[in-house]
Short mmCIF file of C-alpha atoms in Angstrom, two decimals:
data_model
loop_
_atom_site.label_atom_id
_atom_site.label_comp_id
_atom_site.label_asym_id
_atom_site.label_seq_id
_atom_site.Cartn_x
_atom_site.Cartn_y
_atom_site.Cartn_z
CA UNK A 1 -9.90 -27.80 127.15
CA UNK A 2 -11.10 -24.25 127.69
CA UNK A 3 -11.17 -23.53 131.50
CA UNK A 4 -8.17 -24.35 133.41
CA UNK A 5 -8.53 -25.55 137.01
CA UNK A 6 -7.22 -23.59 139.99
CA UNK A 7 -3.95 -25.60 139.91
CA UNK A 8 -3.13 -25.10 136.33
CA UNK A 9 -3.10 -21.50 134.97
CA UNK A 10 -1.86 -22.54 131.49
CA UNK A 11 -4.87 -21.09 129.86
CA UNK A 12 -6.17 -17.54 130.41
CA UNK A 13 -9.79 -18.69 130.30
CA UNK A 14 -13.05 -17.42 128.94
CA UNK A 15 -12.91 -14.01 130.68
CA UNK A 16 -9.69 -13.17 128.91
CA UNK A 17 -11.24 -14.30 125.68
CA UNK A 18 -14.24 -12.09 126.13
CA UNK A 19 -11.97 -9.06 126.99
CA UNK A 20 -9.82 -9.73 124.00
CA UNK A 21 -12.84 -10.02 121.70
CA UNK A 22 -14.24 -6.78 123.05
CA UNK A 23 -10.87 -5.15 122.56
CA UNK A 24 -10.69 -6.16 119.00
CA UNK A 25 -14.35 -5.38 118.12
CA UNK A 26 -14.01 -1.98 119.64
CA UNK A 27 -10.76 -1.10 117.76
CA UNK A 28 -11.84 1.34 115.09
CA UNK A 29 -9.06 0.49 112.74
CA UNK A 30 -10.20 -3.14 112.83
CA UNK A 31 -14.02 -2.75 112.80
CA UNK A 32 -13.87 0.01 110.18
CA UNK A 33 -11.19 -1.95 108.35
CA UNK A 34 -13.76 -4.78 107.74
CA UNK A 35 -15.69 -2.43 105.36
CA UNK A 36 -12.67 -0.94 103.66
CA UNK A 37 -9.59 -3.23 103.71
CA UNK A 38 -11.37 -6.51 102.99
CA UNK A 39 -8.24 -8.23 101.88
CA UNK A 40 -6.25 -7.08 104.83
CA UNK A 41 -8.84 -8.01 107.45
CA UNK A 42 -9.35 -11.48 105.90
CA UNK A 43 -5.56 -11.98 105.82
CA UNK A 44 -5.35 -10.93 109.44
CA UNK A 45 -8.13 -13.38 110.37
CA UNK A 46 -6.29 -16.25 108.67
CA UNK A 47 -3.03 -15.34 110.39
CA UNK A 48 -4.59 -15.14 113.94
CA UNK A 49 -6.46 -18.36 113.22
CA UNK A 50 -3.25 -20.18 112.06
CA UNK A 51 -1.45 -18.77 115.17
CA UNK A 52 -4.07 -20.06 117.48
CA UNK A 53 -3.87 -23.56 115.93
CA UNK A 54 -0.13 -23.50 116.14
CA UNK A 55 -0.05 -22.63 119.80
CA UNK A 56 -2.70 -25.37 120.41
CA UNK A 57 -0.73 -28.11 118.63
CA UNK A 58 2.51 -26.96 120.18
CA UNK A 59 1.37 -28.40 123.46
CA UNK A 60 1.32 -31.88 122.02
CA UNK A 61 4.61 -31.80 120.15
CA UNK A 62 6.26 -33.89 118.88
CA UNK A 63 3.05 -35.76 118.27
CA UNK A 64 0.24 -33.23 117.75
CA UNK A 65 -3.30 -34.22 116.74
CA UNK A 66 -3.71 -34.49 113.06
CA UNK A 67 -6.95 -32.34 113.14
CA UNK A 68 -5.02 -29.46 114.61
CA UNK A 69 -2.28 -29.90 111.99
CA UNK A 70 -4.84 -29.98 109.19
CA UNK A 71 -6.77 -26.89 110.47
CA UNK A 72 -3.37 -25.10 110.75
CA UNK A 73 -2.50 -26.05 107.11
CA UNK A 74 -5.92 -24.73 105.89
CA UNK A 75 -5.41 -21.39 107.63
CA UNK A 76 -1.80 -21.23 106.45
CA UNK A 77 -2.97 -21.75 102.77
CA UNK A 78 -5.70 -19.07 103.26
CA UNK A 79 -3.16 -16.57 104.58
CA UNK A 80 -0.69 -17.38 101.74
CA UNK A 81 -3.39 -17.14 99.10
CA UNK A 82 -4.16 -13.71 100.21
CA UNK A 83 -0.81 -12.12 100.77
CA UNK A 84 2.87 -13.43 100.62
CA UNK A 85 3.36 -12.05 104.07
CA UNK A 86 1.69 -15.25 105.08
CA UNK A 87 5.23 -16.72 104.91
CA UNK A 88 5.68 -15.14 108.37
CA UNK A 89 3.83 -18.29 109.64
CA UNK A 90 6.84 -20.32 108.76
CA UNK A 91 8.71 -18.07 111.26
CA UNK A 92 5.89 -18.74 113.65
CA UNK A 93 6.52 -22.45 113.28
CA UNK A 94 10.29 -22.25 113.79
CA UNK A 95 9.87 -19.99 116.89
CA UNK A 96 7.21 -22.18 118.46
CA UNK A 97 9.04 -25.49 117.85
CA UNK A 98 12.31 -24.15 119.17
CA UNK A 99 10.60 -22.63 122.25
CA UNK A 100 9.02 -26.00 122.93
CA UNK A 101 12.41 -27.75 122.43
CA UNK A 102 14.17 -25.40 124.83
CA UNK A 103 11.65 -25.79 127.54
CA UNK A 104 11.03 -29.60 127.52
CA UNK A 105 12.98 -31.64 130.01
CA UNK A 106 15.28 -33.12 127.38
CA UNK A 107 18.53 -34.66 128.42
CA UNK A 108 20.91 -33.34 125.63
CA UNK A 109 21.30 -31.27 122.55
CA UNK A 110 20.79 -34.44 120.47
CA UNK A 111 17.46 -35.07 122.14
CA UNK A 112 16.44 -31.47 121.43
CA UNK A 113 17.49 -31.76 117.82
CA UNK A 114 15.41 -35.10 117.53
CA UNK A 115 12.43 -33.32 119.15
CA UNK A 116 12.66 -30.55 116.50
CA UNK A 117 13.01 -32.96 113.61
CA UNK A 118 9.95 -35.01 114.80
CA UNK A 119 8.01 -31.92 115.33
CA UNK A 120 8.65 -30.63 111.77
CA UNK A 121 7.82 -34.05 110.22
CA UNK A 122 4.57 -34.06 112.26
CA UNK A 123 3.76 -30.56 110.90
CA UNK A 124 4.63 -31.45 107.30
CA UNK A 125 1.12 -32.51 106.31
CA UNK A 126 -0.07 -29.04 107.29
CA UNK A 127 2.57 -27.46 105.21
CA UNK A 128 1.51 -29.55 102.23
CA UNK A 129 -2.13 -28.61 102.75
CA UNK A 130 -1.14 -24.91 102.95
CA UNK A 131 0.94 -25.05 99.89
CA UNK A 132 -1.80 -26.66 97.78
CA UNK A 133 -4.30 -24.12 98.96
CA UNK A 134 -1.96 -21.35 98.22
CA UNK A 135 -1.38 -22.36 94.61
CA UNK A 136 -5.11 -22.83 94.09
CA UNK A 137 -5.67 -19.30 95.13
CA UNK A 138 -2.45 -17.79 93.72
CA UNK A 139 -1.28 -19.86 90.66
CA UNK A 140 1.74 -17.54 90.06
CA UNK A 141 3.21 -18.94 93.29
CA UNK A 142 3.46 -22.45 91.69
CA UNK A 143 5.53 -21.38 88.75
CA UNK A 144 8.62 -21.26 91.00
CA UNK A 145 9.19 -22.36 94.62
CA UNK A 146 10.71 -18.97 95.55
CA UNK A 147 8.02 -16.77 93.89
CA UNK A 148 6.33 -15.98 97.23
CA UNK A 149 9.59 -14.91 98.65
CA UNK A 150 10.18 -12.72 95.65
CA UNK A 151 6.66 -11.24 96.20
CA UNK A 152 7.62 -10.10 99.65
CA UNK A 153 10.90 -8.49 98.52
CA UNK A 154 8.95 -6.87 95.67
CA UNK A 155 6.40 -5.47 98.11
CA UNK A 156 9.14 -4.10 100.30
CA UNK A 157 10.43 -2.03 97.35
CA UNK A 158 7.41 -1.15 95.31
CA UNK A 159 6.56 2.51 94.84
CA UNK A 160 3.64 4.50 93.70
CA UNK A 161 3.03 8.21 93.68
CA UNK A 162 0.98 7.93 96.80
CA UNK A 163 1.16 10.64 99.45
CA UNK A 164 0.57 10.16 103.18
CA UNK A 165 0.46 12.28 106.30
CA UNK A 166 2.44 11.86 109.51
CA UNK A 167 2.30 14.45 112.31
CA UNK A 168 1.40 17.18 109.77
CA UNK A 169 4.12 16.42 107.25
CA UNK A 170 3.35 15.11 103.75
CA UNK A 171 5.48 12.13 102.62
CA UNK A 172 5.72 9.96 99.40
CA UNK A 173 5.07 6.33 100.45
CA UNK A 174 8.68 5.49 99.70
CA UNK A 175 10.13 8.25 101.98
CA UNK A 176 8.14 7.88 105.19
CA UNK A 177 10.28 7.78 108.30
CA UNK A 178 11.16 4.46 109.96
CA UNK A 179 8.70 5.22 112.85
CA UNK A 180 5.75 5.73 110.50
CA UNK A 181 3.93 2.32 111.15
CA UNK A 182 4.84 2.27 114.96
CA UNK A 183 3.46 5.79 115.30
CA UNK A 184 0.16 4.85 113.64
CA UNK A 185 -0.17 1.89 116.02
CA UNK A 186 0.37 4.05 118.89
CA UNK A 187 -2.44 6.54 118.01
CA UNK A 188 -4.93 4.32 116.26
CA UNK A 189 -5.51 1.69 118.91
CA UNK A 190 -7.57 2.41 122.05
CA UNK A 191 -5.36 3.26 125.14
CA UNK A 192 -7.03 0.57 127.21
CA UNK A 193 -5.72 -1.97 124.73
CA UNK A 194 -2.21 -0.75 125.18
CA UNK A 195 -2.70 -0.85 128.99
CA UNK A 196 -3.76 -4.39 128.82
CA UNK A 197 -0.95 -5.38 126.61
CA UNK A 198 1.53 -3.74 129.05
CA UNK A 199 -0.14 -5.68 131.88
CA UNK A 200 0.43 -8.94 130.06
CA UNK A 201 4.08 -8.27 129.53
CA UNK A 202 4.55 -7.34 133.12
CA UNK A 203 2.80 -10.51 134.39
CA UNK A 204 4.76 -12.59 131.99
CA UNK A 205 8.14 -11.06 132.99
CA UNK A 206 7.56 -11.07 136.77
CA UNK A 207 7.50 -14.56 138.45
CA UNK A 208 6.40 -13.00 141.64
CA UNK A 209 3.38 -11.35 140.20
CA UNK A 210 2.34 -14.38 138.05
CA UNK A 211 2.95 -17.16 140.55
CA UNK A 212 -0.75 -17.35 141.47
CA UNK A 213 -2.05 -16.29 138.04
CA UNK A 214 0.05 -17.81 135.26
CA UNK A 215 1.94 -21.03 134.86
CA UNK A 216 5.31 -20.95 133.24
CA UNK A 217 3.90 -22.26 129.97
CA UNK A 218 1.41 -19.45 129.82
CA UNK A 219 4.19 -16.98 130.44
CA UNK A 220 6.26 -18.37 127.64
CA UNK A 221 3.37 -18.24 125.25
CA UNK A 222 2.68 -14.58 126.14
CA UNK A 223 6.26 -13.90 125.36
CA UNK A 224 5.91 -15.80 122.04
CA UNK A 225 2.76 -13.96 120.99
CA UNK A 226 4.45 -10.62 121.86
CA UNK A 227 7.40 -11.62 119.64
CA UNK A 228 5.21 -12.70 116.75
CA UNK A 229 3.45 -9.18 116.97
CA UNK A 230 6.67 -7.28 117.22
CA UNK A 231 8.76 -9.01 114.61
CA UNK A 232 7.08 -7.71 111.46
CA UNK A 233 7.14 -4.18 112.75
CA UNK A 234 10.73 -4.44 113.72
CA UNK A 235 11.46 -5.90 110.24
CA UNK A 236 9.73 -2.96 108.55
CA UNK A 237 11.57 -0.37 110.84
CA UNK A 238 14.98 -2.10 110.18
CA UNK A 239 14.38 -2.35 106.38
CA UNK A 240 12.82 1.05 106.23
CA UNK A 241 10.14 -0.16 103.86
CA UNK A 242 7.42 1.87 102.11
CA UNK A 243 4.12 2.58 103.98
CA UNK A 244 0.94 4.50 103.47
CA UNK A 245 -2.74 4.56 104.81
CA UNK A 246 -1.50 4.34 108.31
CA UNK A 247 -1.20 0.71 109.68
CA UNK A 248 -3.38 -0.77 106.98
CA UNK A 249 -0.81 -3.31 105.79
CA UNK A 250 -0.07 -4.42 109.32
CA UNK A 251 -3.69 -5.02 110.44
CA UNK A 252 -2.69 -8.61 110.98
CA UNK A 253 -0.84 -7.57 114.10
CA UNK A 254 -3.85 -6.04 115.77
CA UNK A 255 -5.58 -9.33 116.81
CA UNK A 256 -2.29 -10.45 118.46
CA UNK A 257 -2.23 -7.25 120.44
CA UNK A 258 -5.88 -7.68 121.40
CA UNK A 259 -5.12 -11.25 122.63
CA UNK A 260 -2.35 -9.90 124.84
CA UNK A 261 -4.57 -7.11 126.15
CA UNK A 262 -7.27 -9.67 127.17
CA UNK A 263 -4.68 -11.87 128.85
CA UNK A 264 -3.24 -8.91 130.70
CA UNK A 265 -6.57 -7.50 131.98
CA UNK A 266 -7.59 -10.90 133.09
CA UNK A 267 -4.42 -11.50 134.93
CA UNK A 268 -4.76 -8.28 136.83
CA UNK A 269 -8.46 -9.09 137.76
CA UNK A 270 -7.50 -12.54 138.88
CA UNK A 271 -4.57 -11.26 141.03
CA UNK A 272 -6.67 -8.53 142.52
CA UNK A 273 -9.62 -10.92 143.35
CA UNK A 274 -7.27 -13.09 145.34
CA UNK A 275 -6.16 -10.02 147.30
CA UNK A 276 -9.20 -7.74 147.63
CA UNK A 277 -12.38 -8.64 145.68
CA UNK A 278 -13.68 -5.07 146.00
CA UNK A 279 -10.49 -3.78 144.37
CA UNK A 280 -10.97 -6.34 141.54
CA UNK A 281 -14.58 -5.06 141.03
CA UNK A 282 -13.20 -1.49 140.82
CA UNK A 283 -10.56 -2.62 138.32
CA UNK A 284 -13.20 -4.34 136.18
CA UNK A 285 -15.16 -1.07 136.08
CA UNK A 286 -11.92 0.70 135.11
CA UNK A 287 -11.61 -1.62 132.10
CA UNK A 288 -15.24 -1.37 131.21
CA UNK A 289 -15.50 2.39 131.34
CA UNK A 290 -12.97 3.18 128.62
CA UNK A 291 -14.31 0.38 126.37
CA UNK A 292 -17.86 1.86 126.80
CA UNK A 293 -16.53 5.27 126.01
CA UNK A 294 -14.91 3.84 122.82
CA UNK A 295 -18.21 2.30 121.85
CA UNK A 296 -19.82 5.75 122.06
CA UNK A 297 -17.07 7.23 119.85
CA UNK A 298 -17.37 4.54 117.21
CA UNK A 299 -21.10 5.07 117.27
CA UNK A 300 -20.77 8.72 116.67
CA UNK A 301 -18.30 7.99 113.82
CA UNK A 302 -20.56 5.56 112.05
CA UNK A 303 -20.15 4.57 109.32
CA UNK A 304 -16.59 5.92 109.38
CA UNK A 305 -15.25 3.86 112.34
CA UNK A 306 -11.91 3.45 110.56
CA UNK A 307 -11.29 7.21 111.35
CA UNK A 308 -10.82 6.43 115.10
CA UNK A 309 -7.87 8.05 116.86
CA UNK A 310 -6.99 7.80 120.46
CA UNK A 311 -6.53 10.59 123.03
CA UNK A 312 -2.73 10.82 122.40
CA UNK A 313 -3.50 12.97 119.36
CA UNK A 314 -6.73 14.39 120.61
CA UNK A 315 -9.01 12.02 118.70
CA UNK A 316 -10.21 12.62 115.29
CA UNK A 317 -10.29 16.37 115.70
CA UNK A 318 -6.69 16.44 116.71
CA UNK A 319 -5.75 14.13 113.87
CA UNK A 320 -7.51 16.01 111.19
CA UNK A 321 -5.07 17.53 108.80
CA UNK A 322 -2.13 15.91 110.56
CA UNK A 323 -2.64 12.17 109.87
CA UNK A 324 -4.35 10.04 107.16
CA UNK A 325 -8.12 10.30 107.73
CA UNK A 326 -10.86 9.57 105.06
CA UNK A 327 -8.40 8.41 102.41
CA UNK A 328 -11.13 6.12 100.93
CA UNK A 329 -13.47 9.14 100.66
CA UNK A 330 -16.22 7.17 102.44
CA UNK A 331 -18.22 10.43 102.61
CA UNK A 332 -19.18 9.72 98.97
CA UNK A 333 -22.68 8.17 99.51
CA UNK A 334 -23.77 10.92 101.92
CA UNK A 335 -22.23 13.61 99.64
CA UNK A 336 -23.93 12.34 96.46
CA UNK A 337 -27.33 12.01 98.25
CA UNK A 338 -26.96 15.64 99.45
CA UNK A 339 -25.92 16.88 96.02
CA UNK A 340 -28.79 14.98 94.24
CA UNK A 341 -31.30 16.41 96.77
CA UNK A 342 -29.96 19.90 96.29
CA UNK A 343 -30.22 19.57 92.44
CA UNK A 344 -33.72 18.23 92.60
CA UNK A 345 -34.92 20.98 94.90
CA UNK A 346 -33.34 23.68 92.81
CA UNK A 347 -34.84 22.35 89.58
CA UNK A 348 -38.16 21.79 91.19
CA UNK A 349 -38.47 25.37 92.59
CA UNK A 350 -37.16 26.87 89.45
CA UNK A 351 -34.00 28.37 90.88
CA UNK A 352 -32.28 27.51 87.70
CA UNK A 353 -33.10 26.01 84.28
CA UNK A 354 -31.85 22.41 84.21
CA UNK A 355 -28.85 22.05 81.93
CA UNK A 356 -28.42 18.83 79.83
CA UNK A 357 -25.78 17.75 82.38
CA UNK A 358 -23.73 18.99 85.42
CA UNK A 359 -20.03 18.62 85.74
CA UNK A 360 -18.63 17.35 89.08
CA UNK A 361 -15.05 17.66 90.33
CA UNK A 362 -14.20 14.89 92.64
CA UNK A 363 -11.10 14.93 94.87
CA UNK A 364 -11.16 11.16 95.47
CA UNK A 365 -11.71 7.76 93.90
CA UNK A 366 -13.87 7.92 90.78
CA UNK A 367 -15.28 4.43 91.26
CA UNK A 368 -17.12 5.38 94.39
CA UNK A 369 -18.43 8.50 92.62
CA UNK A 370 -19.81 6.45 89.67
CA UNK A 371 -21.16 3.84 92.07
CA UNK A 372 -23.24 6.43 93.98
CA UNK A 373 -24.23 8.49 90.93
CA UNK A 374 -28.08 8.01 90.84
CA UNK A 375 -28.49 10.68 88.04
CA UNK A 376 -26.35 8.77 85.51
CA UNK A 377 -25.34 10.82 82.44
CA UNK A 378 -26.72 13.99 84.02
CA UNK A 379 -23.67 13.99 86.39
CA UNK A 380 -20.37 13.93 84.66
CA UNK A 381 -16.96 13.84 86.46
CA UNK A 382 -14.40 16.26 85.28
CA UNK A 383 -10.81 16.96 86.04
CA UNK A 384 -11.32 20.68 85.44
CA UNK A 385 -12.13 21.43 89.04
CA UNK A 386 -12.07 25.25 88.70
CA UNK A 387 -14.82 25.30 86.12
CA UNK A 388 -16.90 22.39 87.48
CA UNK A 389 -20.50 23.03 88.47
CA UNK A 390 -20.00 21.19 91.81
CA UNK A 391 -16.99 19.96 93.76
CA UNK A 392 -16.87 17.05 96.27
CA UNK A 393 -13.93 16.49 98.55
CA UNK A 394 -12.96 15.02 101.96
CA UNK A 395 -10.70 16.98 104.23
CA UNK A 396 -7.96 14.44 103.79
CA UNK A 397 -4.72 15.86 102.41
CA UNK A 398 -6.62 19.24 102.36
CA UNK A 399 -8.70 18.18 99.39
CA UNK A 400 -11.49 20.52 100.58
CA UNK A 401 -9.30 23.62 100.19
CA UNK A 402 -9.11 23.14 96.44
CA UNK A 403 -12.72 24.18 95.86
CA UNK A 404 -13.87 27.86 96.10
CA UNK A 405 -17.60 27.76 95.67
CA UNK A 406 -20.47 28.08 98.01
CA UNK A 407 -20.69 25.13 100.47
CA UNK A 408 -23.88 23.10 99.89
CA UNK A 409 -23.31 20.60 102.75
CA UNK A 410 -20.79 19.63 105.29
CA UNK A 411 -20.43 15.92 106.39
CA UNK A 412 -19.07 15.96 109.86
CA UNK A 413 -18.34 13.44 112.70
CA UNK A 414 -17.44 14.35 116.25
#
């Protein structure tokens, strides 16, 4: 089921899977997101899992294996239980079934309609499983059949006084330009991933290039995955919805893009190997080299991998002050450790007489400050930053410029 023989290129194979996994693991917004956006990443995992099961069972329509349908239902329920955007999987179902109906050798429109009906009936147990799991995780959804739909529309119109950066301009989350999310996708993903994705689309579109690499089914499925990745972005652009924190709320699209990148790179290597093996080896090195360089960058960013930016904006240095960077203030543990060491040294050496407590101004989330505060009541957070004993800030949104005292420590990467 995994490795297609030489006469059937309807599956990209294990090498494509390896490349796709590497692309995803080395995408800073995904790897770093696992430690920051725990809800968004788990939702994305459920979405890509459900999409995989859907593509798998689609090959057996209108009589898919029940195990595939059940697994799809479990992942559908997991996605819906986390975010109402899981309803996009219903669109995935419709697009997949219609694509299969249009490409099967069916004699008439009636036969295609019958195929669609039988396919939907076969998928109904999965929908039921997904619905039950959704209401177990999200009871409010059971109060009205249309509550999940209402939640999506509420999300597309909700507003908080959250500010975000794009190309050096500060926007309220409700006033970001339409190209906000696409722009962050463009600059937050490694360029090698974009190159692999472009290759996948080229091979899928060109019958001449793909005739010895991809079967028509694989080409159709590449087009379907590309559509499923692009559709939510197009909807956001068309509706001009709110956005902040870069592409955070669209992390579920990233695994789909990594899959396409893996398929594209694999197709190129397969094609070149049939033509000139030496050229294929050179191409493989050209893929491994940027992935290796990205690994080095992520290691140097650790534990702030979510701050990765690609070369289009000059990396993190070029993005600093112009795009959203450390909006979670992940510097807090390192900053608090440095501050406590500074206080301990000063008190031990008699540089000053220890007061009953110190006041700390924090330009960031108070929860992270309280969690990292090892001195307890001796460190008290205050909103009076000008008169605070100490001030902690990241450079995001120029927070660091609001303090005027002597710098104790700088936390830097790259």
